Amino acid sequence: MSLQIFVRAISSITVTQLSHHIFVRSWLCNMAKKQKTEKRAAESSANEEEIVNKKAKTNYKDATIGQDSGDKVPEVKTYPMKELTSDGRKFNTKIVSWNVAGLRALVKKEGHKWFLNCDADIICLQETKCEEKKLPDDLKDIEGYEYAYWNAGEKPGHGGVAIISRMKPSNVDFGIPDKPEHSKEGRTITAEFEKFYLVCSYVPNSGRKLVRLDYRQEWNKDFQDYLKKLDGKKPVILCGDLNVSHQEIDLKNPKTYKKTAGFTQQERDGFTELLKQGFSDSFRLLYPDRAGAYTFWTYMGNARAKNVGWRLDYFVISERLNKDICDNVIHSDVMGSDHCPLSLTMSLN
């Protein structure tokens, strides 16, 4: 019964019939409050619907990242590749590195077409998850690349690295020599060329709840010793997914992840120690202050579109090669994996 109908009904009732007038007044008051509340709720619902409709039409770049962040979603910039060294020499060597997160899956997405057409002299792949005998047909006998080396480890499908080259190496090693405990997971290939060693590596992840952090620290020490030994013979170019963001600028929300695999102090200190041994992070050497330069994005939360990522993939080089760098480019627009490829161009005389 509406309030208006009720009022008309009781208008003809005598005073004596309103023996319970206190109850009636209370009921009238409650009815009025209820109608007022329903009206406000309807207006609020209409306003919320209008807001939702407006947001649906808004480009994601105008949205905010996270509940506590007021930052605008940055536009991912692409930069043209520099072809000259700082002293004017043109590049003559191009190396590409990419964590493909499953080579067969990448081929199904046709992501492999990018690295087959990027005109690199050497292609390094990580997390291939594939034995050589199970390679997709598109990656067998690749035109222009006569030399291919695959390390799937003892448990194919969990790691794996590869080097595909136009140039013939004089020697190739699988794993870390004299350290068989690190060779089971197919994480490293070293190719020796005339002017340098090329090391392609997929460094172990410390895992959820850091269950492998102790092992990771053992790996860091042994791997560092190995790289230093190589560097004593000729310059080294290390590339791959090194599973660490070295500085706060190397990931979107550093304060959130200080106890997370890839950004623990132990892992970051390990990378710092490697650089102290005579090596350079080639990207930061060229671009020390460039923010938003990431190579990995989780598939959750539309992270890649918002550029909420981590820089986990590197070209680390012997310091004496610093003068020979032309560019280190992060190809963030190339899809097919949760990582993107990166390329290093150098003038090696």
mmCIF file of N, CA, C and O in Angstrom, residues 123-215:
data_model
loop_
_atom_site.group_PDB
_atom_site.id
_atom_site.type_symbol
_atom_site.label_atom_id
_atom_site.label_comp_id
_atom_site.label_asym_id
_atom_site.label_seq_id
_atom_site.Cartn_x
_atom_site.Cartn_y
_atom_site.Cartn_z
ATOM 1 N N ILE A 123 71.258 -15.932 -33.051
ATOM 2 C CA ILE A 123 70.004 -15.917 -32.301
ATOM 3 C C ILE A 123 70.168 -16.806 -31.077
ATOM 4 O O ILE A 123 70.556 -17.967 -31.202
ATOM 5 N N CYS A 124 69.872 -16.259 -29.908
ATOM 6 C CA CYS A 124 69.952 -17.021 -28.666
ATOM 7 C C CYS A 124 68.555 -17.131 -28.070
ATOM 8 O O CYS A 124 67.851 -16.124 -27.941
ATOM 9 N N LEU A 125 68.166 -18.349 -27.722
ATOM 10 C CA LEU A 125 66.834 -18.592 -27.183
ATOM 11 C C LEU A 125 66.931 -19.231 -25.809
ATOM 12 O O LEU A 125 67.828 -20.030 -25.545
ATOM 13 N N GLN A 126 65.985 -18.867 -24.944
ATOM 14 C CA GLN A 126 65.920 -19.482 -23.615
ATOM 15 C C GLN A 126 64.509 -20.018 -23.374
ATOM 16 O O GLN A 126 63.553 -19.586 -23.995
ATOM 17 N N GLU A 127 64.431 -20.929 -22.424
ATOM 18 C CA GLU A 127 63.189 -21.611 -22.055
ATOM 19 C C GLU A 127 62.513 -22.192 -23.311
ATOM 20 O O GLU A 127 61.338 -22.004 -23.551
ATOM 21 N N THR A 128 63.318 -22.937 -24.071
ATOM 22 C CA THR A 128 62.814 -23.535 -25.308
ATOM 23 C C THR A 128 61.844 -24.688 -25.032
ATOM 24 O O THR A 128 60.951 -24.965 -25.832
ATOM 25 N N LYS A 129 62.056 -25.405 -23.917
ATOM 26 C CA LYS A 129 61.194 -26.532 -23.536
ATOM 27 C C LYS A 129 61.076 -27.548 -24.666
ATOM 28 O O LYS A 129 60.003 -28.116 -24.888
ATOM 29 N N CYS A 130 62.170 -27.785 -25.351
ATOM 30 C CA CYS A 130 62.082 -28.618 -26.553
ATOM 31 C C CYS A 130 63.413 -29.297 -26.836
ATOM 32 O O CYS A 130 64.461 -28.646 -26.851
ATOM 33 N N GLU A 131 63.361 -30.596 -27.088
ATOM 34 C CA GLU A 131 64.539 -31.329 -27.550
ATOM 35 C C GLU A 131 64.753 -31.074 -29.040
ATOM 36 O O GLU A 131 63.806 -30.783 -29.783
ATOM 37 N N GLU A 132 65.983 -31.214 -29.464
ATOM 38 C CA GLU A 132 66.286 -30.974 -30.872
ATOM 39 C C GLU A 132 65.503 -31.916 -31.784
ATOM 40 O O GLU A 132 65.019 -31.515 -32.842
ATOM 41 N N LYS A 133 65.317 -33.160 -31.362
ATOM 42 C CA LYS A 133 64.615 -34.129 -32.210
ATOM 43 C C LYS A 133 63.120 -33.837 -32.308
ATOM 44 O O LYS A 133 62.425 -34.395 -33.168
ATOM 45 N N LYS A 134 62.614 -32.967 -31.446
ATOM 46 C CA LYS A 134 61.192 -32.614 -31.479
ATOM 47 C C LYS A 134 60.942 -31.186 -31.955
ATOM 48 O O LYS A 134 59.867 -30.629 -31.734
ATOM 49 N N LEU A 135 61.931 -30.628 -32.617
ATOM 50 C CA LEU A 135 61.792 -29.258 -33.118
ATOM 51 C C LEU A 135 60.664 -29.161 -34.141
ATOM 52 O O LEU A 135 60.474 -30.069 -34.963
ATOM 53 N N PRO A 136 59.916 -28.061 -34.143
ATOM 54 C CA PRO A 136 58.930 -27.832 -35.213
ATOM 55 C C PRO A 136 59.629 -27.779 -36.570
ATOM 56 O O PRO A 136 60.793 -27.363 -36.673
ATOM 57 N N ASP A 137 58.943 -28.190 -37.603
ATOM 58 C CA ASP A 137 59.536 -28.229 -38.939
ATOM 59 C C ASP A 137 60.074 -26.873 -39.379
ATOM 60 O O ASP A 137 61.081 -26.801 -40.096
ATOM 61 N N ASP A 138 59.411 -25.804 -38.954
ATOM 62 C CA ASP A 138 59.832 -24.458 -39.356
ATOM 63 C C ASP A 138 61.208 -24.091 -38.828
ATOM 64 O O ASP A 138 61.827 -23.134 -39.302
ATOM 65 N N LEU A 139 61.710 -24.844 -37.834
ATOM 66 C CA LEU A 139 62.998 -24.516 -37.239
ATOM 67 C C LEU A 139 64.063 -25.564 -37.527
ATOM 68 O O LEU A 139 65.110 -25.593 -36.897
ATOM 69 N N LYS A 140 63.783 -26.410 -38.475
ATOM 70 C CA LYS A 140 64.789 -27.370 -38.927
ATOM 71 C C LYS A 140 65.422 -26.856 -40.219
ATOM 72 O O LYS A 140 64.730 -26.422 -41.133
ATOM 73 N N ASP A 141 66.745 -26.890 -40.266
ATOM 74 C CA ASP A 141 67.469 -26.453 -41.477
ATOM 75 C C ASP A 141 67.044 -25.046 -41.885
ATOM 76 O O ASP A 141 66.559 -24.797 -42.998
ATOM 77 N N ILE A 142 67.231 -24.095 -40.966
ATOM 78 C CA ILE A 142 66.841 -22.712 -41.210
ATOM 79 C C ILE A 142 67.762 -22.090 -42.249
ATOM 80 O O ILE A 142 68.987 -22.117 -42.112
ATOM 81 N N GLU A 143 67.180 -21.543 -43.288
ATOM 82 C CA GLU A 143 67.960 -20.937 -44.361
ATOM 83 C C GLU A 143 68.793 -19.772 -43.829
ATOM 84 O O GLU A 143 68.298 -18.887 -43.143
ATOM 85 N N GLY A 144 70.066 -19.790 -44.137
ATOM 86 C CA GLY A 144 70.967 -18.728 -43.718
ATOM 87 C C GLY A 144 71.657 -18.986 -42.399
ATOM 88 O O GLY A 144 72.610 -18.288 -42.044
ATOM 89 N N TYR A 145 71.154 -19.964 -41.636
ATOM 90 C CA TYR A 145 71.742 -20.283 -40.330
ATOM 91 C C TYR A 145 72.184 -21.747 -40.346
ATOM 92 O O TYR A 145 71.408 -22.661 -40.097
ATOM 93 N N GLU A 146 73.457 -21.942 -40.628
ATOM 94 C CA GLU A 146 73.975 -23.293 -40.800
ATOM 95 C C GLU A 146 74.286 -23.997 -39.487
ATOM 96 O O GLU A 146 74.380 -25.232 -39.437
ATOM 97 N N TYR A 147 74.445 -23.232 -38.418
ATOM 98 C CA TYR A 147 74.940 -23.816 -37.180
ATOM 99 C C TYR A 147 73.911 -23.601 -36.061
ATOM 100 O O TYR A 147 73.519 -22.466 -35.766
ATOM 101 N N ALA A 148 73.465 -24.699 -35.468
ATOM 102 C CA ALA A 148 72.466 -24.623 -34.395
ATOM 103 C C ALA A 148 72.837 -25.594 -33.287
ATOM 104 O O ALA A 148 73.211 -26.746 -33.550
ATOM 105 N N TYR A 149 72.728 -25.122 -32.045
ATOM 106 C CA TYR A 149 73.113 -25.916 -30.885
ATOM 107 C C TYR A 149 71.996 -25.825 -29.847
ATOM 108 O O TYR A 149 71.526 -24.735 -29.503
ATOM 109 N N TRP A 150 71.590 -26.997 -29.345
ATOM 110 C CA TRP A 150 70.443 -27.083 -28.449
ATOM 111 C C TRP A 150 70.829 -27.790 -27.167
ATOM 112 O O TRP A 150 71.496 -28.823 -27.194
ATOM 113 N N ASN A 151 70.416 -27.240 -26.048
ATOM 114 C CA ASN A 151 70.657 -27.871 -24.756
ATOM 115 C C ASN A 151 69.325 -27.948 -24.020
ATOM 116 O O ASN A 151 68.837 -26.953 -23.475
ATOM 117 N N ALA A 152 68.727 -29.136 -24.027
ATOM 118 C CA ALA A 152 67.426 -29.329 -23.392
ATOM 119 C C ALA A 152 67.546 -29.854 -21.975
ATOM 120 O O ALA A 152 66.555 -29.926 -21.249
ATOM 121 N N GLY A 153 68.765 -30.222 -21.558
ATOM 122 C CA GLY A 153 68.957 -30.755 -20.227
ATOM 123 C C GLY A 153 68.410 -32.164 -20.088
ATOM 124 O O GLY A 153 68.015 -32.813 -21.068
ATOM 125 N N GLU A 154 68.388 -32.644 -18.862
ATOM 126 C CA GLU A 154 67.934 -34.009 -18.600
ATOM 127 C C GLU A 154 66.418 -34.113 -18.458
ATOM 128 O O GLU A 154 65.869 -35.206 -18.450
ATOM 129 N N LYS A 155 65.741 -32.992 -18.325
ATOM 130 C CA LYS A 155 64.281 -32.979 -18.207
ATOM 131 C C LYS A 155 63.690 -32.056 -19.252
ATOM 132 O O LYS A 155 63.287 -30.933 -18.949
ATOM 133 N N PRO A 156 63.657 -32.496 -20.506
ATOM 134 C CA PRO A 156 63.105 -31.642 -21.568
ATOM 135 C C PRO A 156 61.689 -31.202 -21.229
ATOM 136 O O PRO A 156 60.880 -31.966 -20.715
ATOM 137 N N GLY A 157 61.425 -29.940 -21.516
ATOM 138 C CA GLY A 157 60.107 -29.396 -21.223
ATOM 139 C C GLY A 157 60.106 -28.453 -20.039
ATOM 140 O O GLY A 157 59.098 -27.820 -19.741
ATOM 141 N N HIS A 158 61.262 -28.338 -19.359
ATOM 142 C CA HIS A 158 61.325 -27.482 -18.174
ATOM 143 C C HIS A 158 62.257 -26.289 -18.347
ATOM 144 O O HIS A 158 62.165 -25.337 -17.591
ATOM 145 N N GLY A 159 63.162 -26.339 -19.266
ATOM 146 C CA GLY A 159 64.110 -25.246 -19.462
ATOM 147 C C GLY A 159 64.556 -25.233 -20.912
ATOM 148 O O GLY A 159 63.742 -25.225 -21.817
ATOM 149 N N GLY A 160 65.837 -25.284 -21.105
ATOM 150 C CA GLY A 160 66.371 -25.392 -22.460
ATOM 151 C C GLY A 160 66.837 -24.071 -23.034
ATOM 152 O O GLY A 160 66.175 -23.037 -22.884
ATOM 153 N N VAL A 161 67.996 -24.106 -23.689
ATOM 154 C CA VAL A 161 68.559 -22.940 -24.370
ATOM 155 C C VAL A 161 69.079 -23.359 -25.742
ATOM 156 O O VAL A 161 69.290 -24.547 -26.004
ATOM 157 N N ALA A 162 69.263 -22.377 -26.603
ATOM 158 C CA ALA A 162 69.742 -22.667 -27.961
ATOM 159 C C ALA A 162 70.532 -21.489 -28.503
ATOM 160 O O ALA A 162 70.285 -20.330 -28.140
ATOM 161 N N ILE A 163 71.495 -21.806 -29.360
ATOM 162 C CA ILE A 163 72.220 -20.799 -30.140
ATOM 163 C C ILE A 163 72.113 -21.187 -31.602
ATOM 164 O O ILE A 163 72.458 -22.309 -31.990
ATOM 165 N N ILE A 164 71.603 -20.277 -32.416
ATOM 166 C CA ILE A 164 71.459 -20.477 -33.858
ATOM 167 C C ILE A 164 72.308 -19.408 -34.534
ATOM 168 O O ILE A 164 72.117 -18.214 -34.289
ATOM 169 N N SER A 165 73.247 -19.818 -35.400
ATOM 170 C CA SER A 165 74.257 -18.874 -35.857
ATOM 171 C C SER A 165 74.555 -18.979 -37.347
ATOM 172 O O SER A 165 74.515 -20.069 -37.929
ATOM 173 N N ARG A 166 74.856 -17.841 -37.933
ATOM 174 C CA ARG A 166 75.385 -17.814 -39.297
ATOM 175 C C ARG A 166 76.891 -18.079 -39.296
ATOM 176 O O ARG A 166 77.444 -18.519 -40.303
ATOM 177 N N MET A 167 77.524 -17.764 -38.168
ATOM 178 C CA MET A 167 78.970 -17.917 -38.041
ATOM 179 C C MET A 167 79.281 -19.227 -37.327
ATOM 180 O O MET A 167 78.585 -19.600 -36.384
ATOM 181 N N LYS A 168 80.319 -19.888 -37.747
ATOM 182 C CA LYS A 168 80.692 -21.158 -37.132
ATOM 183 C C LYS A 168 81.574 -20.920 -35.921
ATOM 184 O O LYS A 168 82.638 -20.305 -36.014
ATOM 185 N N PRO A 169 81.161 -21.404 -34.753
ATOM 186 C CA PRO A 169 82.027 -21.279 -33.571
ATOM 187 C C PRO A 169 83.161 -22.290 -33.632
ATOM 188 O O PRO A 169 83.027 -23.362 -34.232
ATOM 189 N N SER A 170 84.262 -21.945 -33.001
ATOM 190 C CA SER A 170 85.399 -22.874 -32.975
ATOM 191 C C SER A 170 85.209 -23.952 -31.912
ATOM 192 O O SER A 170 85.814 -25.019 -31.983
ATOM 193 N N ASN A 171 84.336 -23.654 -30.927
ATOM 194 C CA ASN A 171 84.084 -24.640 -29.871
ATOM 195 C C ASN A 171 82.741 -24.323 -29.217
ATOM 196 O O ASN A 171 82.327 -23.163 -29.139
ATOM 197 N N VAL A 172 82.068 -25.375 -28.743
ATOM 198 C CA VAL A 172 80.784 -25.195 -28.054
ATOM 199 C C VAL A 172 80.781 -26.061 -26.798
ATOM 200 O O VAL A 172 81.121 -27.249 -26.845
ATOM 201 N N ASP A 173 80.404 -25.456 -25.661
ATOM 202 C CA ASP A 173 80.271 -26.176 -24.398
ATOM 203 C C ASP A 173 78.827 -26.076 -23.909
ATOM 204 O O ASP A 173 78.171 -25.039 -24.072
ATOM 205 N N PHE A 174 78.371 -27.158 -23.292
ATOM 206 C CA PHE A 174 77.019 -27.203 -22.751
ATOM 207 C C PHE A 174 77.080 -27.250 -21.232
ATOM 208 O O PHE A 174 77.810 -28.069 -20.659
ATOM 209 N N GLY A 175 76.315 -26.381 -20.583
ATOM 210 C CA GLY A 175 76.364 -26.307 -19.133
ATOM 211 C C GLY A 175 77.587 -25.547 -18.659
ATOM 212 O O GLY A 175 78.267 -24.866 -19.431
ATOM 213 N N ILE A 176 77.883 -25.660 -17.368
ATOM 214 C CA ILE A 176 79.068 -25.043 -16.774
ATOM 215 C C ILE A 176 80.110 -26.140 -16.575
ATOM 216 O O ILE A 176 79.901 -27.060 -15.763
ATOM 217 N N PRO A 177 81.191 -26.101 -17.323
ATOM 218 C CA PRO A 177 82.204 -27.150 -17.209
ATOM 219 C C PRO A 177 82.654 -27.358 -15.762
ATOM 220 O O PRO A 177 82.797 -26.403 -14.991
ATOM 221 N N ASP A 178 82.841 -28.595 -15.400
ATOM 222 C CA ASP A 178 83.292 -28.998 -14.062
ATOM 223 C C ASP A 178 82.246 -28.766 -12.975
ATOM 224 O O ASP A 178 82.535 -28.906 -11.789
ATOM 225 N N LYS A 179 81.015 -28.420 -13.390
ATOM 226 C CA LYS A 179 79.933 -28.231 -12.421
ATOM 227 C C LYS A 179 78.696 -29.006 -12.897
ATOM 228 O O LYS A 179 77.692 -28.422 -13.315
ATOM 229 N N PRO A 180 78.756 -30.318 -12.841
ATOM 230 C CA PRO A 180 77.645 -31.130 -13.353
ATOM 231 C C PRO A 180 76.328 -30.891 -12.620
ATOM 232 O O PRO A 180 75.257 -31.118 -13.178
ATOM 233 N N GLU A 181 76.396 -30.423 -11.377
ATOM 234 C CA GLU A 181 75.160 -30.175 -10.631
ATOM 235 C C GLU A 181 74.322 -29.053 -11.244
ATOM 236 O O GLU A 181 73.124 -28.930 -10.972
ATOM 237 N N HIS A 182 74.972 -28.236 -12.091
ATOM 238 C CA HIS A 182 74.246 -27.140 -12.745
ATOM 239 C C HIS A 182 73.883 -27.469 -14.197
ATOM 240 O O HIS A 182 73.340 -26.610 -14.902
ATOM 241 N N SER A 183 74.195 -28.658 -14.615
ATOM 242 C CA SER A 183 74.030 -28.983 -16.033
ATOM 243 C C SER A 183 72.794 -29.824 -16.336
ATOM 244 O O SER A 183 72.529 -30.138 -17.492
ATOM 245 N N LYS A 184 72.035 -30.176 -15.318
ATOM 246 C CA LYS A 184 70.905 -31.072 -15.530
ATOM 247 C C LYS A 184 69.689 -30.384 -16.154
ATOM 248 O O LYS A 184 68.852 -31.036 -16.767
ATOM 249 N N GLU A 185 69.593 -29.069 -15.966
ATOM 250 C CA GLU A 185 68.376 -28.366 -16.356
ATOM 251 C C GLU A 185 68.479 -27.655 -17.705
ATOM 252 O O GLU A 185 67.578 -26.926 -18.095
ATOM 253 N N GLY A 186 69.576 -27.844 -18.411
ATOM 254 C CA GLY A 186 69.702 -27.264 -19.740
ATOM 255 C C GLY A 186 69.667 -25.748 -19.731
ATOM 256 O O GLY A 186 68.851 -25.132 -20.420
ATOM 257 N N ARG A 187 70.581 -25.133 -18.981
ATOM 258 C CA ARG A 187 70.494 -23.695 -18.769
ATOM 259 C C ARG A 187 71.585 -22.867 -19.442
ATOM 260 O O ARG A 187 71.505 -21.631 -19.422
ATOM 261 N N THR A 188 72.573 -23.490 -20.026
ATOM 262 C CA THR A 188 73.679 -22.697 -20.571
ATOM 263 C C THR A 188 74.296 -23.361 -21.793
ATOM 264 O O THR A 188 74.463 -24.578 -21.826
ATOM 265 N N ILE A 189 74.625 -22.533 -22.771
ATOM 266 C CA ILE A 189 75.471 -22.933 -23.901
ATOM 267 C C ILE A 189 76.523 -21.847 -24.089
ATOM 268 O O ILE A 189 76.195 -20.654 -24.044
ATOM 269 N N THR A 190 77.755 -22.250 -24.299
ATOM 270 C CA THR A 190 78.832 -21.301 -24.582
ATOM 271 C C THR A 190 79.412 -21.596 -25.954
ATOM 272 O O THR A 190 79.837 -22.732 -26.218
ATOM 273 N N ALA A 191 79.414 -20.589 -26.822
ATOM 274 C CA ALA A 191 80.004 -20.729 -28.152
ATOM 275 C C ALA A 191 81.223 -19.806 -28.247
ATOM 276 O O ALA A 191 81.125 -18.606 -27.952
ATOM 277 N N GLU A 192 82.342 -20.373 -28.636
ATOM 278 C CA GLU A 192 83.566 -19.585 -28.770
ATOM 279 C C GLU A 192 83.730 -19.151 -30.221
ATOM 280 O O GLU A 192 83.782 -19.973 -31.141
ATOM 281 N N PHE A 193 83.807 -17.834 -30.426
ATOM 282 C CA PHE A 193 84.073 -17.267 -31.743
ATOM 283 C C PHE A 193 85.454 -16.613 -31.737
ATOM 284 O O PHE A 193 86.120 -16.562 -30.698
ATOM 285 N N GLU A 194 85.854 -16.128 -32.879
ATOM 286 C CA GLU A 194 87.218 -15.611 -33.001
ATOM 287 C C GLU A 194 87.500 -14.485 -32.015
ATOM 288 O O GLU A 194 88.555 -14.456 -31.373
ATOM 289 N N LYS A 195 86.546 -13.567 -31.864
ATOM 290 C CA LYS A 195 86.815 -12.372 -31.075
ATOM 291 C C LYS A 195 86.135 -12.358 -29.705
ATOM 292 O O LYS A 195 86.373 -11.449 -28.908
ATOM 293 N N PHE A 196 85.283 -13.349 -29.427
ATOM 294 C CA PHE A 196 84.557 -13.314 -28.164
ATOM 295 C C PHE A 196 83.963 -14.688 -27.842
ATOM 296 O O PHE A 196 83.811 -15.542 -28.712
ATOM 297 N N TYR A 197 83.623 -14.854 -26.570
ATOM 298 C CA TYR A 197 82.788 -15.967 -26.128
ATOM 299 C C TYR A 197 81.349 -15.459 -26.049
ATOM 300 O O TYR A 197 81.088 -14.373 -25.526
ATOM 301 N N LEU A 198 80.416 -16.259 -26.529
ATOM 302 C CA LEU A 198 79.002 -15.951 -26.382
ATOM 303 C C LEU A 198 78.394 -16.989 -25.443
ATOM 304 O O LEU A 198 78.443 -18.196 -25.715
ATOM 305 N N VAL A 199 77.821 -16.510 -24.342
ATOM 306 C CA VAL A 199 77.194 -17.395 -23.367
ATOM 307 C C VAL A 199 75.699 -17.098 -23.352
ATOM 308 O O VAL A 199 75.267 -15.985 -23.030
ATOM 309 N N CYS A 200 74.909 -18.098 -23.718
ATOM 310 C CA CYS A 200 73.451 -17.988 -23.681
ATOM 311 C C CYS A 200 72.974 -18.732 -22.448
ATOM 312 O O CYS A 200 73.262 -19.920 -22.289
ATOM 313 N N SER A 201 72.234 -18.047 -21.562
ATOM 314 C CA SER A 201 71.876 -18.683 -20.294
ATOM 315 C C SER A 201 70.461 -18.347 -19.845
ATOM 316 O O SER A 201 69.949 -17.247 -20.093
ATOM 317 N N TYR A 202 69.851 -19.323 -19.205
ATOM 318 C CA TYR A 202 68.550 -19.182 -18.561
ATOM 319 C C TYR A 202 68.778 -19.460 -17.080
ATOM 320 O O TYR A 202 68.785 -20.603 -16.644
ATOM 321 N N VAL A 203 68.990 -18.407 -16.316
ATOM 322 C CA VAL A 203 69.401 -18.519 -14.922
ATOM 323 C C VAL A 203 68.236 -19.026 -14.066
ATOM 324 O O VAL A 203 67.087 -18.634 -14.274
ATOM 325 N N PRO A 204 68.511 -19.907 -13.100
ATOM 326 C CA PRO A 204 67.433 -20.459 -12.273
ATOM 327 C C PRO A 204 66.637 -19.385 -11.541
ATOM 328 O O PRO A 204 67.194 -18.401 -11.046
ATOM 329 N N ASN A 205 65.336 -19.597 -11.471
ATOM 330 C CA ASN A 205 64.443 -18.743 -10.703
ATOM 331 C C ASN A 205 64.450 -19.206 -9.246
ATOM 332 O O ASN A 205 64.464 -20.412 -8.974
ATOM 333 N N SER A 206 64.420 -18.275 -8.322
ATOM 334 C CA SER A 206 64.428 -18.644 -6.902
ATOM 335 C C SER A 206 63.117 -19.246 -6.437
ATOM 336 O O SER A 206 63.049 -19.808 -5.331
ATOM 337 N N GLY A 207 62.080 -19.129 -7.232
ATOM 338 C CA GLY A 207 60.826 -19.816 -6.971
ATOM 339 C C GLY A 207 59.919 -19.113 -5.975
ATOM 340 O O GLY A 207 60.303 -18.165 -5.292
ATOM 341 N N ARG A 208 58.671 -19.617 -5.926
ATOM 342 C CA ARG A 208 57.719 -19.094 -4.951
ATOM 343 C C ARG A 208 58.201 -19.376 -3.537
ATOM 344 O O ARG A 208 58.740 -20.442 -3.256
ATOM 345 N N LYS A 209 58.020 -18.393 -2.688
ATOM 346 C CA LYS A 209 58.475 -18.472 -1.296
ATOM 347 C C LYS A 209 59.991 -18.673 -1.216
ATOM 348 O O LYS A 209 60.516 -19.094 -0.189
ATOM 349 N N LEU A 210 60.675 -18.392 -2.335
ATOM 350 C CA LEU A 210 62.141 -18.418 -2.392
ATOM 351 C C LEU A 210 62.718 -19.781 -2.039
ATOM 352 O O LEU A 210 63.790 -19.894 -1.428
ATOM 353 N N VAL A 211 62.037 -20.828 -2.457
ATOM 354 C CA VAL A 211 62.468 -22.184 -2.093
ATOM 355 C C VAL A 211 63.800 -22.562 -2.728
ATOM 356 O O VAL A 211 64.482 -23.465 -2.230
ATOM 357 N N ARG A 212 64.183 -21.860 -3.814
ATOM 358 C CA ARG A 212 65.461 -22.187 -4.463
ATOM 359 C C ARG A 212 66.483 -21.053 -4.332
ATOM 360 O O ARG A 212 67.465 -21.014 -5.072
ATOM 361 N N LEU A 213 66.250 -20.163 -3.413
ATOM 362 C CA LEU A 213 67.169 -19.029 -3.277
ATOM 363 C C LEU A 213 68.573 -19.484 -2.906
ATOM 364 O O LEU A 213 69.566 -18.957 -3.428
ATOM 365 N N ASP A 214 68.696 -20.451 -2.019
ATOM 366 C CA ASP A 214 70.028 -20.947 -1.647
ATOM 367 C C ASP A 214 70.736 -21.539 -2.871
ATOM 368 O O ASP A 214 71.934 -21.281 -3.088
ATOM 369 N N TYR A 215 69.998 -22.343 -3.631
ATOM 370 C CA TYR A 215 70.601 -22.908 -4.840
ATOM 371 C C TYR A 215 70.976 -21.799 -5.819
ATOM 372 O O TYR A 215 72.036 -21.839 -6.453
#
